[in-house]
Amino acid sequence: MSIIKSRRAFLEASGFTAATMLGASWLSSAKAFEDDPTPDLIVINAKVATMDPRLPAAQAFAIRGGRFTAVGSTTEIKSLAGSKTRTYDAKGMFVTPGFNDTHNHGRGEGLLFGVLAGNPYIVEYWTIQRIIDALKERAAKTPPGTWIEAAFYDDTKIKDNRSLTIADLDKASSVHPVKVNLRGGHAAYYNSKAFQLAGVTKNTPNPFGGTFEKDARGELSGRATDLAQRVLDAKGDHEKFSPDETQRRAIAGLEFISKKFAEYGITSVCYDNGRDPDFLSVAQTVRARGNLATRINYEPGQEVLELMIKTGVKTGFGDEWLRFGGSNEHSTDGGLSSRTMSMTRPYIGVTPPYKGNLTDTQPSLDAWAERIHRAGIRLNTHCNGEPAIEMTLNAFERAIRLFPRPNSRPKFVHCSLPSMEQMRRIKVLDGQPSEFSTYTYYNTDKYKYFGADLAEHMHPYKDMLAMGIKASTGSDFYPGPFDPRMAIQGMVTRKGFNGETWGASQKITIDQAILCGTYNGAYSTFEEDIKGSISTGKLADYVIFADDMHSMDPDKIKDVKIVQTVVGGVVRYQG
């Protein structure tokens, strides 16, 4: 099969049609505007934070064919209206561009069909018994020997004031392997059956890149971190569904999460989906059904990456609704909230002393980065701590030196604790840090494990912006809630849900926080010419808030009402 034919087969199998490949939606909207420039809709009497430095604030804007056609004063925009133009009077409400979540794993199937061990969206304390009861309920419906899993467990948001143990999960089932995923994604808690199936005992050595943790008596605690999870997950039977049921669940899940994103003001998502090679086809089905409420920049796993390399599909292929992004995050270390990210010194209060996990080696990372970069696919690496960021910089700099390509914008996912020198190197590469967005509010109870001196420079938005780095906001959902309002509040106040303030020197302004969540997100995906600001010619993606964030108590920003989320001039959420 020729490269051209194989590429066509790959794209058609993924659900891409000829119209999609040609960007037909933009061509048709452009022609509509040429035929009749009269706006379909005008929004007037608003407080518009455009994120466009040429016109930072406005009162009104016009939309035609899903794009902004004019931005200015209410008087100016009203003069453009025709007999069929709809008018939305904002009555002084606050309008921003739509928010871009630049790192998200939002698999909606888990929310619809899975077992929950915590609240996905807000801070809520659960009891251990509540988690055990939910697992028992699922176990009663599941054949023995088949895995029972739960998600969204947060070990610092438990009313019992302690973590889950292997004994707790043994109460849920002794005949099923049980796994409760820590919300941060880099650790999980298992029952005795899971360890028995894998042949892991208290004397089993830790594998590279992970740990089997012990309790004070030297017995298995039930917690396994990072790559150690793979040893346990590989054994036992995992729940399987027919192809039809698998597709039904995937479609329902994407429809659900897409609408949920819109409910929170998110209009674009970098969808990191390394597990599901059929995701593109599912996304096209949801789009054809009219239920795709948010634009997707797709960051695939290795199976799809191999097809992209083989067929010559590069980052940027697609249209404004569904586009190939870079690779999914290539992991180099552990997680922040699980306290497994790589550190230059041991975590506070952890015995024995522990500096987190590195999950790749420099030679392996170098080889991966060179291959991906040469294929024209944007580099994208998970690197939380300074040791992992150093490895990532070395690999990225090497790949770009060996195969220079302008404007490659390599992506640094999380980049939670870089040194000043590392940030300078990121700037030279025009690197794109996707910083945790809601963690400063939601996970403030974790920062004590790092120490005040390191936490002072965690998620260094202010330093990055001062250097000219276009840091963007990535929730990492499931690990973090994806509410942009929660993100803005944390970025502006650096105060968490529990009243603790960490990293006050990294406070930024409301406009800077909005910029990180809108324009910088569009820049990160090479789409700054079509979205990210309320500017003439760009996609009409915006959010209407009931109150102006500038004039309200900053500790209440997360509660401001979202009145509308609009994508391409179409209301996707009405509050």
mmCIF file of N, CA and C in Angstrom, residues 7 192 211 221 230 264 303 336 406 415 421 432 489 510 547:
data_model
loop_
_atom_site.group_PDB
_atom_site.id
_atom_site.type_symbol
_atom_site.label_atom_id
_atom_site.label_comp_id
_atom_site.label_asym_id
_atom_site.label_seq_id
_atom_site.Cartn_x
_atom_site.Cartn_y
_atom_site.Cartn_z
ATOM 1 N N ARG A 7 -2.290 6.538 4.290
ATOM 2 C CA ARG A 7 -2.709 7.690 5.075
ATOM 3 C C ARG A 7 -4.212 7.883 4.963
ATOM 4 N N SER A 192 -5.261 -7.264 49.011
ATOM 5 C CA SER A 192 -4.348 -8.406 49.075
ATOM 6 C C SER A 192 -4.447 -9.293 47.845
ATOM 7 N N THR A 211 7.378 2.123 43.344
ATOM 8 C CA THR A 211 7.585 1.533 44.665
ATOM 9 C C THR A 211 6.363 0.748 45.118
ATOM 10 N N SER A 221 1.622 -1.839 52.483
ATOM 11 C CA SER A 221 0.573 -0.907 52.906
ATOM 12 C C SER A 221 -0.632 -0.936 51.975
ATOM 13 N N ARG A 230 2.159 -1.133 37.130
ATOM 14 C CA ARG A 230 2.078 -2.010 35.957
ATOM 15 C C ARG A 230 2.264 -3.469 36.334
ATOM 16 N N TYR A 264 -18.541 24.585 32.254
ATOM 17 C CA TYR A 264 -17.545 25.306 33.038
ATOM 18 C C TYR A 264 -16.774 26.351 32.227
ATOM 19 N N GLU A 303 0.233 3.841 19.772
ATOM 20 C CA GLU A 303 -0.327 3.122 18.620
ATOM 21 C C GLU A 303 -0.703 4.086 17.503
ATOM 22 N N LEU A 336 2.694 15.283 41.289
ATOM 23 C CA LEU A 336 2.785 16.263 42.370
ATOM 24 C C LEU A 336 1.880 15.873 43.534
ATOM 25 N N PRO A 406 11.874 25.216 12.550
ATOM 26 C CA PRO A 406 11.402 26.434 13.221
ATOM 27 C C PRO A 406 10.004 26.260 13.797
ATOM 28 N N CYS A 415 5.523 20.911 34.458
ATOM 29 C CA CYS A 415 6.685 21.785 34.662
ATOM 30 C C CYS A 415 6.521 22.540 35.986
ATOM 31 N N GLU A 421 17.205 28.861 35.705
ATOM 32 C CA GLU A 421 18.002 28.544 34.518
ATOM 33 C C GLU A 421 17.216 27.658 33.558
ATOM 34 N N GLN A 432 6.447 25.391 25.644
ATOM 35 C CA GLN A 432 5.084 25.678 26.082
ATOM 36 C C GLN A 432 4.758 24.905 27.361
ATOM 37 N N GLN A 489 -8.913 31.933 40.479
ATOM 38 C CA GLN A 489 -8.865 32.319 41.903
ATOM 39 C C GLN A 489 -7.547 31.887 42.536
ATOM 40 N N ILE A 510 -5.670 39.259 37.436
ATOM 41 C CA ILE A 510 -6.808 38.578 36.817
ATOM 42 C C ILE A 510 -6.651 38.513 35.306
ATOM 43 N N ASP A 547 -20.775 38.400 36.728
ATOM 44 C CA ASP A 547 -20.098 39.518 37.388
ATOM 45 C C ASP A 547 -18.685 39.666 36.863
#
